[in-house]
mmCIF file of C-alpha atoms in Angstrom:
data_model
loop_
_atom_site.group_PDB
_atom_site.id
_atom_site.type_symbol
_atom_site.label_atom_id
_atom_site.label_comp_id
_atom_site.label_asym_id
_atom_site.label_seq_id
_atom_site.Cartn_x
_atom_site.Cartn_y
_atom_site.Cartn_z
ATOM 1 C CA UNK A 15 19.844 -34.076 -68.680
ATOM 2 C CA UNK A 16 17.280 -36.403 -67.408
ATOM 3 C CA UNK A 17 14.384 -37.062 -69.464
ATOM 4 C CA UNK A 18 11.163 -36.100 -68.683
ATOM 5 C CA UNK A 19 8.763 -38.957 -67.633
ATOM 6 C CA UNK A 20 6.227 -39.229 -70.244
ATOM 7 C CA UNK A 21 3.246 -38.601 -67.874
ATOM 8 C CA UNK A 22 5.043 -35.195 -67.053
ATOM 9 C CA UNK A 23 5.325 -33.705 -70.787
ATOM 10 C CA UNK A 24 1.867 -32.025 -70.787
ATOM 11 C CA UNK A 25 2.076 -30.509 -67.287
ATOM 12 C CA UNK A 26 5.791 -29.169 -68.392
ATOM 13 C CA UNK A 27 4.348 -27.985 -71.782
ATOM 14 C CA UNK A 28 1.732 -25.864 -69.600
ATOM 15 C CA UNK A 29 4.023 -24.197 -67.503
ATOM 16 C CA UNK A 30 7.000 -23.465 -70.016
ATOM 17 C CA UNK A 31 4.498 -21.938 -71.880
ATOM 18 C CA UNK A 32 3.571 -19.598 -69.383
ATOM 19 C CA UNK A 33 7.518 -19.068 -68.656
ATOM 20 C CA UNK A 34 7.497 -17.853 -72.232
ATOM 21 C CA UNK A 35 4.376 -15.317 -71.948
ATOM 22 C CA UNK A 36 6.279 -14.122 -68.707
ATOM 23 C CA UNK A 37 2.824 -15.192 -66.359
ATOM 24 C CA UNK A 38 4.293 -17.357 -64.478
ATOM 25 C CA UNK A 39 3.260 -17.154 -60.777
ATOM 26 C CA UNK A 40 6.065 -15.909 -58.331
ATOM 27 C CA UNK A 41 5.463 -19.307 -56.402
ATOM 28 C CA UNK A 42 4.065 -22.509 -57.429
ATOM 29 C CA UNK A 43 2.836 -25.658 -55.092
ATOM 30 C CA UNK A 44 3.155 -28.767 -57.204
ATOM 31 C CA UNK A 45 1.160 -31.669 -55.351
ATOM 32 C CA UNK A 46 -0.138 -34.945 -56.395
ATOM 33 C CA UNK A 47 0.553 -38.431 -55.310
ATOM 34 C CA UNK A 48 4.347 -39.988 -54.342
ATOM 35 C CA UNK A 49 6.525 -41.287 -56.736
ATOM 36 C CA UNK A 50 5.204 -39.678 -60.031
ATOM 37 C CA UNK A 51 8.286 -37.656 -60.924
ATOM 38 C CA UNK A 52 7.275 -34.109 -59.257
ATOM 39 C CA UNK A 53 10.919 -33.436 -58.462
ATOM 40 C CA UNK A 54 12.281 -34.347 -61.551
ATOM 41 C CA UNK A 55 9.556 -31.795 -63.034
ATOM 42 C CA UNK A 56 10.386 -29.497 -60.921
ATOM 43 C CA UNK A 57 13.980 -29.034 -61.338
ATOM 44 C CA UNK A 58 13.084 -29.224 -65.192
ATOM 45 C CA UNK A 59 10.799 -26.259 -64.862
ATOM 46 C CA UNK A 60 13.899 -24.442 -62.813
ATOM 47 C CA UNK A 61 16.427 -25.365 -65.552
ATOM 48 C CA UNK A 62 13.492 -23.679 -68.236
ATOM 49 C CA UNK A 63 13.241 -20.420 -66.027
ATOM 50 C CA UNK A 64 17.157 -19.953 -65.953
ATOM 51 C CA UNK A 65 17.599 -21.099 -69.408
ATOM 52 C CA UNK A 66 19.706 -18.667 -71.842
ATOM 53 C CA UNK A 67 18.631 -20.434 -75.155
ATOM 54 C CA UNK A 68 15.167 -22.710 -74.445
ATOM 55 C CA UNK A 69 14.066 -24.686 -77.559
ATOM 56 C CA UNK A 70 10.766 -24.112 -79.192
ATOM 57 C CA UNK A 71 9.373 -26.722 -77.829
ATOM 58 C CA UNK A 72 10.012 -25.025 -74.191
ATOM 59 C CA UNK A 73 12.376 -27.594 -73.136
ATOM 60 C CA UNK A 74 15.764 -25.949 -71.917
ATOM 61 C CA UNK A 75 18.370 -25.954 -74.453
ATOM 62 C CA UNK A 76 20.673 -28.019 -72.032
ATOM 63 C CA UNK A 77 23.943 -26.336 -73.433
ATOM 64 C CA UNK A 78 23.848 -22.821 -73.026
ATOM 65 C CA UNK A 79 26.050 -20.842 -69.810
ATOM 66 C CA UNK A 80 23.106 -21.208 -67.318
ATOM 67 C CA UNK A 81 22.031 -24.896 -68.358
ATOM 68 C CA UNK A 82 25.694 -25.914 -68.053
ATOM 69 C CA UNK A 83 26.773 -25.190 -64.407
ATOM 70 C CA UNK A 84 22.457 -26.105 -63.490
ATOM 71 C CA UNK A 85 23.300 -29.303 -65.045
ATOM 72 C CA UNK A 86 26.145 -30.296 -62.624
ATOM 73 C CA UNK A 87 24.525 -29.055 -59.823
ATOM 74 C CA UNK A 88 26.698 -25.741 -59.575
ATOM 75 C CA UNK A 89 23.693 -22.985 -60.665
ATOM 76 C CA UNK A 90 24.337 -19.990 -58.333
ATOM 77 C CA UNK A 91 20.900 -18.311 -58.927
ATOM 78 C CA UNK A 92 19.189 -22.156 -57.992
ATOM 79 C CA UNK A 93 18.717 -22.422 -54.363
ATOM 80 C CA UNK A 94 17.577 -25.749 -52.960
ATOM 81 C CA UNK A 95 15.754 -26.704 -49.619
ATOM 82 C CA UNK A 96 15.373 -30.252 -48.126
ATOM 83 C CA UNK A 97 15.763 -31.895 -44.792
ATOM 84 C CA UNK A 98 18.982 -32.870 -43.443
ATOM 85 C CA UNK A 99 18.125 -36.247 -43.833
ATOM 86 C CA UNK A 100 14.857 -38.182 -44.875
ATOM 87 C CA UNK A 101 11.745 -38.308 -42.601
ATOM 88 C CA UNK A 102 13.475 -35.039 -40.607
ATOM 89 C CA UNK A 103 11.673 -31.698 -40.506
ATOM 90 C CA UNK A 104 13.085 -28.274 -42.292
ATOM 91 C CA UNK A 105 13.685 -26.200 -39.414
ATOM 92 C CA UNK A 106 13.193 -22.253 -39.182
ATOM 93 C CA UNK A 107 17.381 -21.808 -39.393
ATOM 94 C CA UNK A 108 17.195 -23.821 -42.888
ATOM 95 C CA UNK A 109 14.574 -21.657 -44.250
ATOM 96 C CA UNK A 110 16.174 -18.178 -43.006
ATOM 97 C CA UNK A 111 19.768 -19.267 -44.924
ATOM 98 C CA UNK A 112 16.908 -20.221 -48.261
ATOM 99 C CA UNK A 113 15.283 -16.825 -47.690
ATOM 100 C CA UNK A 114 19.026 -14.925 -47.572
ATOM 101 C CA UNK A 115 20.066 -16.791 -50.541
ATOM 102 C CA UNK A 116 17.061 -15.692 -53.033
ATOM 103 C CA UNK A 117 17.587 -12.227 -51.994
ATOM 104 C CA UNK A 118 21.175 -11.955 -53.419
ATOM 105 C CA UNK A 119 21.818 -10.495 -57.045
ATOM 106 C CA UNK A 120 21.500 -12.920 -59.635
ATOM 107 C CA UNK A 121 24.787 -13.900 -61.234
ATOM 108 C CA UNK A 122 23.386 -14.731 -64.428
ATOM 109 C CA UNK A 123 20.792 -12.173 -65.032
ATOM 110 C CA UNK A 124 17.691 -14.189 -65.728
ATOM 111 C CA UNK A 125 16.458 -14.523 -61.817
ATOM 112 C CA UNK A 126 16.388 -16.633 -58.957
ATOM 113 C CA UNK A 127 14.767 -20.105 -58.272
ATOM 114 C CA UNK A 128 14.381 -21.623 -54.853
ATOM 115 C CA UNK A 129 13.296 -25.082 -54.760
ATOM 116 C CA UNK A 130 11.848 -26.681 -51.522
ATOM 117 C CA UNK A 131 11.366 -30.577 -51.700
ATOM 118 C CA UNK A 132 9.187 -32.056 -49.573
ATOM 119 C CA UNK A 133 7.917 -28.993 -48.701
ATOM 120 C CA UNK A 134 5.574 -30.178 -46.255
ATOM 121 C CA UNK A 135 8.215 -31.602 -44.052
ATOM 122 C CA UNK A 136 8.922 -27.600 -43.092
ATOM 123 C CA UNK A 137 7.865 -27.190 -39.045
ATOM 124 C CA UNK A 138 5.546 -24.839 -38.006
ATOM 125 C CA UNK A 139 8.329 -22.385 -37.314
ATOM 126 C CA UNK A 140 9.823 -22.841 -40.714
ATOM 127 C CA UNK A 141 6.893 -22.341 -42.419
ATOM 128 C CA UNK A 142 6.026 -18.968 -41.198
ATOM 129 C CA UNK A 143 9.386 -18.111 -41.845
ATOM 130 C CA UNK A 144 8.625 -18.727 -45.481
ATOM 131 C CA UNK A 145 5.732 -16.453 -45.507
ATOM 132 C CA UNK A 146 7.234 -12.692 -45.705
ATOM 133 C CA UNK A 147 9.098 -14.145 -48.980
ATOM 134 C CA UNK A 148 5.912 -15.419 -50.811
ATOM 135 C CA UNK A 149 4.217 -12.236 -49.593
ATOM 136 C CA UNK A 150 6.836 -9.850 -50.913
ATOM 137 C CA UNK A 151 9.257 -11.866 -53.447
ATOM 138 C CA UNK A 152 12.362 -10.305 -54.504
ATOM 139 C CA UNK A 153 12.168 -9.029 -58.629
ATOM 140 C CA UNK A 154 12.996 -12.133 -60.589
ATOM 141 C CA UNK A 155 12.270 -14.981 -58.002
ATOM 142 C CA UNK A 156 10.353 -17.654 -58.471
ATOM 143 C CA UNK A 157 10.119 -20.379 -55.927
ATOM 144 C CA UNK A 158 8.550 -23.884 -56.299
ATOM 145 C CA UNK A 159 7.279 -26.372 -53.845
ATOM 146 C CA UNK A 160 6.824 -29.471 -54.212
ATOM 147 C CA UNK A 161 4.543 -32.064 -51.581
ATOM 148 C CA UNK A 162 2.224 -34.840 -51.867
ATOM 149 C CA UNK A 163 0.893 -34.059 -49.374
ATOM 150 C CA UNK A 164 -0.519 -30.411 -49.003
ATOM 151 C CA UNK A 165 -2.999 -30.408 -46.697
ATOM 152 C CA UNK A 166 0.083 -30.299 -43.900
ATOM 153 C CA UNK A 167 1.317 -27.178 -45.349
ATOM 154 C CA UNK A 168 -0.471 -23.759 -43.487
ATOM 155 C CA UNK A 169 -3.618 -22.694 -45.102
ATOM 156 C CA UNK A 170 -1.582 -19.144 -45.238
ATOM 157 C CA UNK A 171 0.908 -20.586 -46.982
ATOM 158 C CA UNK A 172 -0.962 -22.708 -49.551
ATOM 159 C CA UNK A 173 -2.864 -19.270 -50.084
ATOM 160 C CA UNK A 174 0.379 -17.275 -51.315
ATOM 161 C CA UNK A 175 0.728 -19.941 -54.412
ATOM 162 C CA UNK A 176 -0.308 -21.059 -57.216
ATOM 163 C CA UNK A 177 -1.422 -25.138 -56.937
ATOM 164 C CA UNK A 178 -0.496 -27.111 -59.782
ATOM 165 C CA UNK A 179 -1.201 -30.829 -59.729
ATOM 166 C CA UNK A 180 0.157 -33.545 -61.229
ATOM 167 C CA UNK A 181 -1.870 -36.122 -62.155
ATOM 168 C CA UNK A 182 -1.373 -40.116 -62.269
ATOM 169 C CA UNK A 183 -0.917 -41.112 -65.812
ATOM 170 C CA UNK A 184 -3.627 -43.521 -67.662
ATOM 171 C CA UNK A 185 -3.415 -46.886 -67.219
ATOM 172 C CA UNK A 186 -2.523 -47.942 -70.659
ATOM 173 C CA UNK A 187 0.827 -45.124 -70.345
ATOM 174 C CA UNK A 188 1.962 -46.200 -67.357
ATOM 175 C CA UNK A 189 1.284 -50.466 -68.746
ATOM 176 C CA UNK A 190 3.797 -49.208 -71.753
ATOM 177 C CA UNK A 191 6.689 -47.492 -69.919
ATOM 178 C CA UNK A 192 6.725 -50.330 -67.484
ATOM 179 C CA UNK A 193 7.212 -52.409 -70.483
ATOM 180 C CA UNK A 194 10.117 -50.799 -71.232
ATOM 181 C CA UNK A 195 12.299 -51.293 -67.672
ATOM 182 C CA UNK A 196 14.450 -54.345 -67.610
ATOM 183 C CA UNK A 197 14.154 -53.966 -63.828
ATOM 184 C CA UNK A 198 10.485 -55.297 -64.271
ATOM 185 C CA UNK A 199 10.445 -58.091 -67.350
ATOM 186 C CA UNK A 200 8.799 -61.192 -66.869
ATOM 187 C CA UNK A 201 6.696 -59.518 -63.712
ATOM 188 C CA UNK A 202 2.976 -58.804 -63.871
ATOM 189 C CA UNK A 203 2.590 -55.041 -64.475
ATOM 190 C CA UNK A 204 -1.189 -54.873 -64.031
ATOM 191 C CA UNK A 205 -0.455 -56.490 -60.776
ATOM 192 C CA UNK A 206 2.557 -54.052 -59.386
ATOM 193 C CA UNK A 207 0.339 -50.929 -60.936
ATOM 194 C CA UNK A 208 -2.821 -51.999 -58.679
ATOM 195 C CA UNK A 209 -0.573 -52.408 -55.643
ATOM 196 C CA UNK A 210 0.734 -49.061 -55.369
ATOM 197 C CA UNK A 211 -2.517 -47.132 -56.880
ATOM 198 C CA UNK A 212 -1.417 -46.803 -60.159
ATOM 199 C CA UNK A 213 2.081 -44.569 -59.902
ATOM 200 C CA UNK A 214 4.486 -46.230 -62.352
ATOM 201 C CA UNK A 215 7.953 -45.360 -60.325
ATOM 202 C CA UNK A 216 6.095 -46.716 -56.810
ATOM 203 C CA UNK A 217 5.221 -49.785 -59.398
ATOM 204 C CA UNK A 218 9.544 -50.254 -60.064
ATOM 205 C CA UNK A 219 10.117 -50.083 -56.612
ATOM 206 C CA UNK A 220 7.522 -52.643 -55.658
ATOM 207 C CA UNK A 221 9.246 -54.911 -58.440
ATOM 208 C CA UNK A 222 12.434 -54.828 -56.088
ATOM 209 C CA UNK A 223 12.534 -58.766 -55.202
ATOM 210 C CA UNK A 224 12.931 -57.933 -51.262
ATOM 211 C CA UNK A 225 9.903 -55.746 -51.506
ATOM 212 C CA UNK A 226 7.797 -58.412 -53.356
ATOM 213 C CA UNK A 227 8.676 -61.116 -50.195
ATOM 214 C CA UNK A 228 7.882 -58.787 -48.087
ATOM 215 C CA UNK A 229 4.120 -58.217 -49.154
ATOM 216 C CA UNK A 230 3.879 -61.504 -49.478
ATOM 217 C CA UNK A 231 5.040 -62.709 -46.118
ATOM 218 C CA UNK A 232 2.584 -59.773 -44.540
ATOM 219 C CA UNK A 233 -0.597 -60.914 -46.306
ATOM 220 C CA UNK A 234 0.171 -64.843 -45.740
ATOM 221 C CA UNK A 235 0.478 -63.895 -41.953
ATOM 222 C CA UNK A 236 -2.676 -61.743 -42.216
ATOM 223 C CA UNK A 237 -4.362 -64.570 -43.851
ATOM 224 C CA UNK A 238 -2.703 -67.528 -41.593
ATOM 225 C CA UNK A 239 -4.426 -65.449 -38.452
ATOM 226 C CA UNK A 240 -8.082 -65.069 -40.022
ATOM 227 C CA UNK A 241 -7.928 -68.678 -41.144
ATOM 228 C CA UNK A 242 -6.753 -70.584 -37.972
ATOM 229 C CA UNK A 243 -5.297 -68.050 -35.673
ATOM 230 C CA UNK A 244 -1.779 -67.758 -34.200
ATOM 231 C CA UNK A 245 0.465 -65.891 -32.113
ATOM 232 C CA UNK A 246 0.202 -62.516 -33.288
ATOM 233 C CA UNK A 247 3.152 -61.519 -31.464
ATOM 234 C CA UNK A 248 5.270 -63.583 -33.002
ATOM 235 C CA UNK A 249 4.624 -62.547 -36.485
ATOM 236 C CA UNK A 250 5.745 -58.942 -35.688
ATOM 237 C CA UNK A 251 8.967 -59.964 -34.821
ATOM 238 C CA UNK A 252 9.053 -61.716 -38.096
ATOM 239 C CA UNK A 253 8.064 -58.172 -39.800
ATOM 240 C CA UNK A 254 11.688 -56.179 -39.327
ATOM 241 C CA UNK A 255 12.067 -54.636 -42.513
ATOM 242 C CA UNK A 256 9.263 -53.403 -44.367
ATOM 243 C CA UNK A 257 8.089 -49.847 -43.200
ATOM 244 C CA UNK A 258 5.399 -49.203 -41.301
ATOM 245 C CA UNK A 259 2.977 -47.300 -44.254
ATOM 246 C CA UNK A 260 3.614 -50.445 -46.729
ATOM 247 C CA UNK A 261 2.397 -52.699 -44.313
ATOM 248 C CA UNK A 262 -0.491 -50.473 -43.432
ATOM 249 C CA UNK A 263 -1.006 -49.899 -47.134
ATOM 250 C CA UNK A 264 -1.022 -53.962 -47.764
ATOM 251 C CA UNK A 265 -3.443 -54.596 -45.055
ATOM 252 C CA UNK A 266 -5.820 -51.839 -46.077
ATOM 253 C CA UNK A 267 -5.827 -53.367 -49.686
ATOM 254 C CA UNK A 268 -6.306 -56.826 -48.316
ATOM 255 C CA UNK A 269 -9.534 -56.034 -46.708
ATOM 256 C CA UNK A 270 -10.930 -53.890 -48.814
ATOM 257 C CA UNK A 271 -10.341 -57.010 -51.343
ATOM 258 C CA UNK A 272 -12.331 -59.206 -48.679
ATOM 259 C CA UNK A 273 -15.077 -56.650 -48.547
ATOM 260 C CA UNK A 274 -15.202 -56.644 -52.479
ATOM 261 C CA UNK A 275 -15.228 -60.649 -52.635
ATOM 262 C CA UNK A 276 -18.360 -60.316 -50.434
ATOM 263 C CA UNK A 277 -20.486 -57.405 -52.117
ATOM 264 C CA UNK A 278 -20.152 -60.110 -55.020
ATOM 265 C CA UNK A 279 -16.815 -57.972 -56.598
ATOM 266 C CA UNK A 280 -14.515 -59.796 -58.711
ATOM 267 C CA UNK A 281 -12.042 -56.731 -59.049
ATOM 268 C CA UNK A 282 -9.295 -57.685 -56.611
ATOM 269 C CA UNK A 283 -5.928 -55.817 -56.465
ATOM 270 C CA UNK A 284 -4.490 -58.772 -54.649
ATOM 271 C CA UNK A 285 -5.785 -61.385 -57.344
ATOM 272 C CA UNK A 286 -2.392 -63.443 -56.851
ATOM 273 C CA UNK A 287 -4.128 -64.228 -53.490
ATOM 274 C CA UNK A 288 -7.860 -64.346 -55.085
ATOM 275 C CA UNK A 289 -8.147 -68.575 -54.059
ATOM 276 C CA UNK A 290 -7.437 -67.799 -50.667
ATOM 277 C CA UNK A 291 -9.164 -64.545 -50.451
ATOM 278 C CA UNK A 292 -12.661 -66.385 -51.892
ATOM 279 C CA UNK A 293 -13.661 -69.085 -49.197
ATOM 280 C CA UNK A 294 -11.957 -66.608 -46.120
ATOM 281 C CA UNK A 295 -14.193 -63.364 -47.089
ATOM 282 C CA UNK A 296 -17.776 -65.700 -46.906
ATOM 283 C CA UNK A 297 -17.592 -66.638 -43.653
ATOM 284 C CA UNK A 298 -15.823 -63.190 -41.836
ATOM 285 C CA UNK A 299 -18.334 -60.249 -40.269
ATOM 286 C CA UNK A 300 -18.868 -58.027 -42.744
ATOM 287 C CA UNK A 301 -19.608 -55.152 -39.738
ATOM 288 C CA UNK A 302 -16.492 -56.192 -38.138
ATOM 289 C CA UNK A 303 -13.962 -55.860 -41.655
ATOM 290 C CA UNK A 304 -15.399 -52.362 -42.080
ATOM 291 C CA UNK A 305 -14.678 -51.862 -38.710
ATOM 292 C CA UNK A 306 -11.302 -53.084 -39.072
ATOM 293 C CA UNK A 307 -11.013 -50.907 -42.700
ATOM 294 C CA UNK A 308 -11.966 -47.598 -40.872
ATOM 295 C CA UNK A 309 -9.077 -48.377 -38.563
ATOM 296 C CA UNK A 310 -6.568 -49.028 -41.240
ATOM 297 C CA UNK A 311 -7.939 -45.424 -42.734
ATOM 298 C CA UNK A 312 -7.015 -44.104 -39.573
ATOM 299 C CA UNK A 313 -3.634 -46.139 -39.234
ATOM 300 C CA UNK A 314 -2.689 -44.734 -42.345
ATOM 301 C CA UNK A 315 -3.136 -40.625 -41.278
ATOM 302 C CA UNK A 316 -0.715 -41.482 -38.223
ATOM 303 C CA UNK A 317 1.792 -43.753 -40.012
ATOM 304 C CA UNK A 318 4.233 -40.194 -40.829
ATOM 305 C CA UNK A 319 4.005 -39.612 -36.934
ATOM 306 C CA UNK A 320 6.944 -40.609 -34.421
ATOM 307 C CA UNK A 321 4.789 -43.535 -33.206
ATOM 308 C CA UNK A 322 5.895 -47.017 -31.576
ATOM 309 C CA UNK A 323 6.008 -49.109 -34.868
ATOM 310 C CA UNK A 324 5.828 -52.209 -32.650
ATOM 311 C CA UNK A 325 3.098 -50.797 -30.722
ATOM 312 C CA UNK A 326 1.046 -50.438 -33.662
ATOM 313 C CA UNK A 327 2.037 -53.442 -35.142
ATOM 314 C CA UNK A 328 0.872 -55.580 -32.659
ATOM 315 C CA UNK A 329 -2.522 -54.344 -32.063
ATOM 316 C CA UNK A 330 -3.652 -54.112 -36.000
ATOM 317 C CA UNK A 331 -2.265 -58.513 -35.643
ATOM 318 C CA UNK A 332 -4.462 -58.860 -32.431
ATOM 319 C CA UNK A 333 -7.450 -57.197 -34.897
ATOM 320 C CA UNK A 334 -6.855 -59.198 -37.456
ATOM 321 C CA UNK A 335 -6.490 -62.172 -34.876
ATOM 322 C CA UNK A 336 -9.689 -61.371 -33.408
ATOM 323 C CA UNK A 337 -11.703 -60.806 -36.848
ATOM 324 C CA UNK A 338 -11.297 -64.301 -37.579
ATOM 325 C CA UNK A 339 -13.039 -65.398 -34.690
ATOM 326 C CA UNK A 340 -10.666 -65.121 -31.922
ATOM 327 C CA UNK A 341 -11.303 -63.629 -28.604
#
């Protein structure tokens, strides 16, 4: 049994609790931002509900006839719901076989759980499909859906559960369990937290070394192009790995870093680059980086979409071209 992330341990508490007062909600909607561990919580909370024996502290006793076959993956009465494959929607045929599945008898006797993970990447169609199950659940089912991002789920469905969110741990707790991975010794934690907003398991994935030299390469091309210009073109075909939202992410936190340096700021998340950052943000059009920031904003609401990546990529280099004084 996986161990909770430490972050996770009060939100768990909360809702075991009400597992043990029996006032749980038929259907809960965990949100909050990527990578904090609302999965792993979520299959936790799953494991608690089905749970034969659960320990006084509400954890699941991990042993007992239900927690054994849930363990291995094997729990009839747990029903799970994702795409096909990653970045694919959850279509209407996916939801109807969920649907079917929570309504049979539960083998163990405690209930049924269906899971749905990312919930928001359900269509339209599947979505509505959901709805006559979260209006009238079968006795003993409990579903839970997990998304960070909930404002893509119906307004009719959001309505139909309860929203629990789960929120990004302190700095100081996230500092210390970074501390702890191998994967990240020696690296700069404050730095990696900063990059990625603060979520400690977006932090050890940012560590990866490829990952790293890819930021890296981005914001020295970025920076090459305000400086002294270049061929804007040829950097993205340089750019052939790193997704499209990283970069987007990177650039966005690169200007708002110049925009900081020249309100007089010295908070930078990109501080490794703070000597460069310095003499470039004086002389650059403060109209034209906010400009170019309310454009990243918008970048970054489209990035999910099925949108020409190289497209894209060449006209936010031809801004950044043209921001630093080129016509």
């Amino acid at each position: 049994m996986h161990a909770l992330y430490p972050w996770l341990n009060e939100t768990f508490s909360r809702l075991a609790e009400g597992v043990r007062q029996g006032r749980l909600p038929h259907a809960l909607l965990l949100t909050g931002p990527e990578a904090l561990g609302k999965g792993r919580l979520a299959r936790r909370l799953a494991q608690r509900v089905l749970c034969h024996q659960p320990l006084e502290d509400g954890q699941p006793c991990g042993q007992c006839a239900s927690c054994r076959p849930f363990l291995v993956g094997a729990h009839p009465d747990l029903t799970e719901m994702m795409p096909e494959e990653p970045g694919k929607p959850i279509r209407v045929d996916a939801v109807r076989d969920f649907t079917a599945a929570l309504q049979l008898t539960s083998q163990f006797g405690v209930g049924k759980v269906g899971l749905i993970e990312p919930a928001d990447a359900m269509n339209v169609a599947a979505a509505n499909a959901l709805l006559k199950t979260l209006e009238e659940p079968s006795a003993g089912t409990f579903i839970l859906l997990v998304t960070a991002h909930p404002a893509r789920l119906p307004i009719t469905l959001r309505s139909r559960c309860q929203r629990w969110t789960v929120p990004t741990p302190g700095r100081d707790e996230a500092m210390a369990w970074l501390a702890r991975q191998p994967r990240v010794a020696g690296e700069d934690h404050g730095l990696l937290l900063d990059l990625v907003e603060g979520r400690p398991l977006a932090a050890l994935e940012m560590a990866a070394p490829e990952q790293l030299a890819q930021r890296t390469r981005w914001l020295e091309s970025l920076l090459h192009l305000l400086r002294a210009g270049g061929n804007p073109l040829a950097v993205a075909a340089t750019i052939d790995k790193a997704t499209l939202p990283d970069l987007v992410h990177w650039s966005t936190l690169l200007v708002t870093d110049l925009l900081r340096v020249q309100s007089g700021s010295t908070m930078l998340v990109n501080r490794d680059l703070a000597d460069a950052l310095r003499p470039l943000a004086r002389r650059l059009d403060a109209r034209a980086l906010f400009s170019l920031y309310d454009h990243l904003i918008e970048l970054s609401r489209l990035v999910t979409h099925p949108l020409n990546r190289d497209l894209l990529l060449e006209d936010l280099l031809l801004r950044f071209d043209r921001l630093g004084g080129r016509p």
